XYZ file of C-alpha atoms in Angstrom:
361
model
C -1.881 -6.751 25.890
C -0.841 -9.267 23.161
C -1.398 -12.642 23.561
C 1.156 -15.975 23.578
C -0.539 -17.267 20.422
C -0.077 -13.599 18.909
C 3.449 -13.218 20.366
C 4.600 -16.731 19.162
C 3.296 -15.344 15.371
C 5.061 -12.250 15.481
C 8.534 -14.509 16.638
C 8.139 -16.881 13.688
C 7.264 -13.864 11.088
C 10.796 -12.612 13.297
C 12.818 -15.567 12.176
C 12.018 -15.665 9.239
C 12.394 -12.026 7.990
C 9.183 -11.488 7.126
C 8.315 -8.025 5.273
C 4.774 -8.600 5.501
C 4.946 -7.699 9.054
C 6.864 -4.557 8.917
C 5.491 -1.603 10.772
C 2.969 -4.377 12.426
C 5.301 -4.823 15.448
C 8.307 -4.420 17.323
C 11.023 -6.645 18.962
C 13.065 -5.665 22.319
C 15.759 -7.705 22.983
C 16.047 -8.277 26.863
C 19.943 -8.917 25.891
C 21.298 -6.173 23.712
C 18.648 -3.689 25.266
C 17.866 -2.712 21.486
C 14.721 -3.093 19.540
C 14.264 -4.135 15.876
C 11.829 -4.589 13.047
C 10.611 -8.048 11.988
C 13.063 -7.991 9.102
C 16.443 -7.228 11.032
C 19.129 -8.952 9.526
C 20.984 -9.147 12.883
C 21.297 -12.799 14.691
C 17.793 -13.871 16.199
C 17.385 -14.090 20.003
C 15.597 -16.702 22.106
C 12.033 -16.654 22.350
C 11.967 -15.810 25.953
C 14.657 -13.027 25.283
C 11.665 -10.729 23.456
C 9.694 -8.812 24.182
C 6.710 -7.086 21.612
C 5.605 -4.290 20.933
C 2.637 -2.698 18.437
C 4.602 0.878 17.966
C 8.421 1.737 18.511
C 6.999 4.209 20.800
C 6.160 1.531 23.171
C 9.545 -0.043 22.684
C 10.875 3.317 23.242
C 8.717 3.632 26.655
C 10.176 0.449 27.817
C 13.513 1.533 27.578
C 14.759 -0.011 24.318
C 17.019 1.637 22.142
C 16.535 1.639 18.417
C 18.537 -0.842 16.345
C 21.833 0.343 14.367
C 21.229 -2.439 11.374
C 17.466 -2.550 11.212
C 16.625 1.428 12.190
C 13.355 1.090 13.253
C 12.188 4.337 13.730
C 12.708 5.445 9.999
C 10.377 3.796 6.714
C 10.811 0.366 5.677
C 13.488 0.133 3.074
C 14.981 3.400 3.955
C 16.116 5.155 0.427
C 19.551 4.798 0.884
C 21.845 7.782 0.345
C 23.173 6.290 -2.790
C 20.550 5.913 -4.604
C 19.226 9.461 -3.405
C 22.577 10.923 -5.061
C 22.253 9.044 -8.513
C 18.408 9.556 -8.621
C 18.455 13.462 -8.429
C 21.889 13.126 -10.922
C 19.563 11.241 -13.402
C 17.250 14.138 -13.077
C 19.495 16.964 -13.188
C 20.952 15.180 -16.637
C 18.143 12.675 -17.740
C 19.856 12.221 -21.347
C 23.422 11.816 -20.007
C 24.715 7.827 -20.501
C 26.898 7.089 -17.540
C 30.446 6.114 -17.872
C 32.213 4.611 -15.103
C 34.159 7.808 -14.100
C 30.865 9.710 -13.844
C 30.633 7.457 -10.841
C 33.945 8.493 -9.634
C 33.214 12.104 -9.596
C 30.535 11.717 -7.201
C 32.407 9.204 -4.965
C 30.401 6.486 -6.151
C 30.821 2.852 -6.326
C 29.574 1.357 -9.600
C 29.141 -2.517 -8.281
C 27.340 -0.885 -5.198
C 25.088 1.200 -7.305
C 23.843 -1.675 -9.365
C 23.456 -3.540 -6.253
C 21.116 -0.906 -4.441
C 19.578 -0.399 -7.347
C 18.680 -3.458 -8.033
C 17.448 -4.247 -4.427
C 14.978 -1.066 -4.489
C 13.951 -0.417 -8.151
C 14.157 -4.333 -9.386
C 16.318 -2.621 -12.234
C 20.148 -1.327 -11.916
C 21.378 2.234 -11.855
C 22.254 1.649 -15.832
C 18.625 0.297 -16.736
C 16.943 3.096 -14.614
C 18.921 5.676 -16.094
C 18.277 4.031 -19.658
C 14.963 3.834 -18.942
C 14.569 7.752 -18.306
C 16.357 8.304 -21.247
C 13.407 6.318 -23.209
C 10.761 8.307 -21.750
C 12.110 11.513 -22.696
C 12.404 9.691 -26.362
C 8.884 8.520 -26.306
C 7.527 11.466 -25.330
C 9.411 13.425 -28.042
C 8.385 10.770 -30.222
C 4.306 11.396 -29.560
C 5.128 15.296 -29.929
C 5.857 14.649 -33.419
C 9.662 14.611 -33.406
C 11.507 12.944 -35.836
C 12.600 9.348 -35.105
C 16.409 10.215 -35.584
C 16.218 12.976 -33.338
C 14.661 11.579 -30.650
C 17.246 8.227 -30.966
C 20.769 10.811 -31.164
C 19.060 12.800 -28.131
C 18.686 9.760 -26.273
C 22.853 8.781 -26.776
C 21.676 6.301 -29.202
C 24.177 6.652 -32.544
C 23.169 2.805 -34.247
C 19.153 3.259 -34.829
C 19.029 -0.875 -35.185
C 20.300 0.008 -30.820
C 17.861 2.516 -30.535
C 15.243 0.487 -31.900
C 16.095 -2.753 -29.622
C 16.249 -0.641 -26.549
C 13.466 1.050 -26.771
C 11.657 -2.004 -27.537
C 12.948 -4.104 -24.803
C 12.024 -1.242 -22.229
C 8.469 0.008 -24.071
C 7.451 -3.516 -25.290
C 7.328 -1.967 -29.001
C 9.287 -0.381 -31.303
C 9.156 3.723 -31.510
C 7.773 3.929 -35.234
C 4.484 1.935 -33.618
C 3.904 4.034 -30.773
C 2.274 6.977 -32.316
C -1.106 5.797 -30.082
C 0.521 4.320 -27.072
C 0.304 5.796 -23.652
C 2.978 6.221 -20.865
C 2.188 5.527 -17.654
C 5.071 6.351 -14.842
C 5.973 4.172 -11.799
C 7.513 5.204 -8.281
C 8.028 3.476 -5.045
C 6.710 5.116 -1.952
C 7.524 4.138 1.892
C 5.410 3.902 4.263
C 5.099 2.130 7.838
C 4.112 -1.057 6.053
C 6.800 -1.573 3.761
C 7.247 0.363 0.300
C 4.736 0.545 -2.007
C 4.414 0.737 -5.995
C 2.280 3.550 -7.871
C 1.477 3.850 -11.571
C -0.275 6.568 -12.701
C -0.544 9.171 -15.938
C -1.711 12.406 -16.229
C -5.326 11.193 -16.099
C -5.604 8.857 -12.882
C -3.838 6.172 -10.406
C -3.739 2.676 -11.820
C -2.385 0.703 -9.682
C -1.220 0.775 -6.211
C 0.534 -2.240 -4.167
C 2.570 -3.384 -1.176
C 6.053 -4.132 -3.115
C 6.373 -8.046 -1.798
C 3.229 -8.265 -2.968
C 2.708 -11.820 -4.889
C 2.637 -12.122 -8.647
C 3.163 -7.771 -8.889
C 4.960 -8.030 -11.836
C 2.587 -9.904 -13.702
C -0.473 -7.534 -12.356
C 2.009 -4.571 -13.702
C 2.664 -6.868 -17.329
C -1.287 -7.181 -17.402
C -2.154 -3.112 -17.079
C 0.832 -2.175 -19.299
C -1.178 -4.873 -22.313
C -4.380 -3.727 -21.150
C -3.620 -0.149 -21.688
C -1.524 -0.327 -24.471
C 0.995 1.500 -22.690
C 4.844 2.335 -21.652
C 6.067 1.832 -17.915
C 8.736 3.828 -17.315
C 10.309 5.797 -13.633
C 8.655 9.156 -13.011
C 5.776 10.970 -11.742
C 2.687 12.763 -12.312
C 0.657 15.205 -10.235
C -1.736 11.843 -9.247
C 1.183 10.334 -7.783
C 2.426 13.511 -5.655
C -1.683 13.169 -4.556
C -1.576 10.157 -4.085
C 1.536 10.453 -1.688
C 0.216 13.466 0.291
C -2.628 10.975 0.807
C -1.565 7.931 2.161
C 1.149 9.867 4.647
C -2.141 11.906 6.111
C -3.794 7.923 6.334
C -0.940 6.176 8.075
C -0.840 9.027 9.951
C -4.712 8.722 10.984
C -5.544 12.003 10.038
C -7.451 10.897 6.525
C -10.583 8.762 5.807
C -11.781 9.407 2.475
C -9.226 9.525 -0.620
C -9.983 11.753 -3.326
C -6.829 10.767 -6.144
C -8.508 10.037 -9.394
C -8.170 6.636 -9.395
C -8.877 4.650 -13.205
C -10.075 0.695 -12.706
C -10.085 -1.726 -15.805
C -11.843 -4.724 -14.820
C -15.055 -6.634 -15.982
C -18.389 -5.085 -14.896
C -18.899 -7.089 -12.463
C -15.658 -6.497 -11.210
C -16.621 -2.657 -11.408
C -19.525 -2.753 -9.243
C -17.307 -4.868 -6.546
C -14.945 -2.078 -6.045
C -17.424 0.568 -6.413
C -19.054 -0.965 -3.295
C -16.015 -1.337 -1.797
C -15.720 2.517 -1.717
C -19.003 2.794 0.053
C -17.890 0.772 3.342
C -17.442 3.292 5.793
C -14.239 4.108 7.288
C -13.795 2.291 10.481
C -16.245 -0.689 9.458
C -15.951 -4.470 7.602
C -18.161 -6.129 5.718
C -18.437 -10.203 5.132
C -18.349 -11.553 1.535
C -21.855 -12.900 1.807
C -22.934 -8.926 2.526
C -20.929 -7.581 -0.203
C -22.696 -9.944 -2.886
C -26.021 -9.041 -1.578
C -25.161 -5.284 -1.878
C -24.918 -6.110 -5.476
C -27.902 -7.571 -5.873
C -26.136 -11.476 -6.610
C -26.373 -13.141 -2.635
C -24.994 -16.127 -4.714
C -21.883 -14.905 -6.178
C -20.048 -15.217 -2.721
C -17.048 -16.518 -4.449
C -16.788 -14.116 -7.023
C -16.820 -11.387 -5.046
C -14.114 -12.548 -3.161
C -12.565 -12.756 -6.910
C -13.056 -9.275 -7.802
C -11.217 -8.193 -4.326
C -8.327 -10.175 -4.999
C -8.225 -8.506 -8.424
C -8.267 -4.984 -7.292
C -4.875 -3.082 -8.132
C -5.757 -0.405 -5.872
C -4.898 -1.417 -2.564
C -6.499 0.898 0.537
C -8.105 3.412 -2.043
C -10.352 0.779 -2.736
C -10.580 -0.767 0.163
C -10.678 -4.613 -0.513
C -9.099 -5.036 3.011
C -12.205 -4.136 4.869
C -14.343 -7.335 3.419
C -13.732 -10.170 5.971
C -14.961 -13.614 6.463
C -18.725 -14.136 7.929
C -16.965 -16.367 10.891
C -15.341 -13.004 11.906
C -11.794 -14.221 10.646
C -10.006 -11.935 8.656
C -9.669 -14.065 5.157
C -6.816 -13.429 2.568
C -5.033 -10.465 1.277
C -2.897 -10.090 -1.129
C -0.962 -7.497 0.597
C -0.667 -10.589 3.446
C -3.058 -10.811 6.582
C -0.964 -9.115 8.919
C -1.155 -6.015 7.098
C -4.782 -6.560 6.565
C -5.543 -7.151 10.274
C -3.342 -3.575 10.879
C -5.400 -1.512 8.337
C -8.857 -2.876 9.616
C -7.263 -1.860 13.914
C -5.840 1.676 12.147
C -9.099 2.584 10.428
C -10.987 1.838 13.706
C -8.750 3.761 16.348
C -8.871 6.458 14.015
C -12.607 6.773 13.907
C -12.764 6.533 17.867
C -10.033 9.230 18.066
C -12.108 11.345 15.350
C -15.440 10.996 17.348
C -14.171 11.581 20.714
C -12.830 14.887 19.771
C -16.227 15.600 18.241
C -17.609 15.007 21.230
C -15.146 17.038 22.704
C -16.149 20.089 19.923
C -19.694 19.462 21.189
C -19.509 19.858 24.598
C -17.492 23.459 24.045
């Protein structure tokens, strides 16, 4: 049963479009007979024309039918079919420069393009696909490949373009990258709302809710820290990664095992490593987590060190609460923090009940 105060949150976080909330709850609409997600665009209804609901199966069950504009039974920010098309284009042909009637053979609008792109990636179709090019470049460029080469197989005939292009997407020009790294970035959906990866061949670096506040300057800080590239693509920690948190939102997963890489201070270091130690299922207050470390006095710096931890749910900063039982901050927002902490308990009841179950055979 949800309560008024509860129900009169999830209507405000309904006005106002709210992708915090998405995949938190559900909104039939006595009038229509539909229901939505928090961030339908449609026009709002009157308070006392909703009804709410924790899964679309229980809108579902209470004979709501799913919304055309908001489509609440598929992922948050939905890939559209567009962008599907030109992505697997780009990768068919990642060194081809688009011209406006490669659009036109695959029924494409240009202006609509940019605009998706835009809206999903934070980068148009043009950067993206410029921004593939440069990868291929820079990693042609580490092989040992000639400068020249690297800029004609790119599309680039003017080297002074090259150079500016590859700067303005690498953050350095190509004859000084000889010991920088490249770490690749990817968007994946889940019933929270999309979420960023980075990761390289060696580990996951950073993982975040999209609408997350001040992600591009936690992605500008990792790309200085590591002396490294940021470009679209994947890498076999990512496709981990992915299998992952689908088997977690689906309740069927409880311990992660990506190689995650952390760069933080050392006492930021043993604040996530403890973090990974709460059990699945369970919270812990601030004032507990600083006297697992051995400093009962740094309350407010361990509450620091979880608000600079780029690995959201791996490292599971969401599970340290406040020691009045509220839930405290999250930089993901605290609706999705007060999901995760209800998801990672039902799924440890469900896991020991069909133990007991196993037992009893």
């Amino acid at each position: 049963m949800i309560s008024l105060h509860r129900k009169e949150e999830f209507y405000q976080a309904f006005l106002e479009k709210n992708t915090e909330f998405d995949g938190v709850f559900f909104v039939g609409v006595k009038t229509t007979s539909v229901f939505c997600r928090p961030t339908c665009p449609a026009r709002k209804p009157k308070f006392e024309n909703c009804e709410f609901y924790l899964t679309a199966q229980q809108a579902l069950l209470a004979s709501f039918r799913p919304c055309r504009r908001c489509r609440p039974l598929s992922h948050p920010n939905h890939v559209p079919e567009i962008v599907q098309t030109l992505v697997e284009a780009v990768e068919k042909n990642p060194e081809k420069r688009w011209k406006e009637k490669d659009f036109k053979e695959l029924s494409v609008d240009p202006s609509t393009a940019r605009r998706q792109f835009k809206k999903r990636f934070g980068m148009t179709f043009v950067e993206y696909a410029r921004a593939r090019r440069m990868g291929i470049a820079m990693k042609e460029i580490r092989a040992g490949k000639p400068v020249i080469e690297a800029q004609l197989s790119s599309g680039y005939e003017s080297s002074s373009g090259f150079r500016d292009a590859f700067s303005r997407i690498m953050g350095n020009a190509p004859s000084l990258t000889e010991e920088r790294n490249i770490l690749k970035v990817s968007w994946f959906d889940t019933r929270l709302g999309p979420m960023i990866i980075i990761a390289d061949e060696d580990g996951l670096y950073l993982l975040e809710f999209m609408d997350r506040k001040g992600l591009e300057r936690e992605v500008e800080r990792l790309r200085h820290k590591t002396k490294s590239a940021v470009i679209p693509g994947k890498t076999k920690h990512t496709l981990s990664i992915e299998r992952e948190l689908d088997l977690y939102f689906k309740g069927h997963l409880t311990d992660f095992r990506t190689t995650i890489k952390t760069i933080g201070t050392p006492f930021q270091e043993e604040v996530w490593k403890k973090l990974r130690e709460i059990p699945h299922g369970q919270t812990r207050t601030y004032t507990e987590m600083a006297s697992a470390i051995g400093k009962p006095l740094s309350i407010r710096a361990v509450a620091n060190a979880n608000g600079a931890n780029q690995i959201a749910i791996v490292i599971p900063c969401h599970r340290v609460i406040r020691a009045c039982g509220e839930t405290g901050g999250y930089g993901g927002g605290t609706a999705r923090k007060k999901w995760l902490i209800n998801h990672e308990k039902q799924g440890v009841t469900y896991l020991e009940s069909n133990e007991t179950c196993e037992n009893s055979m």
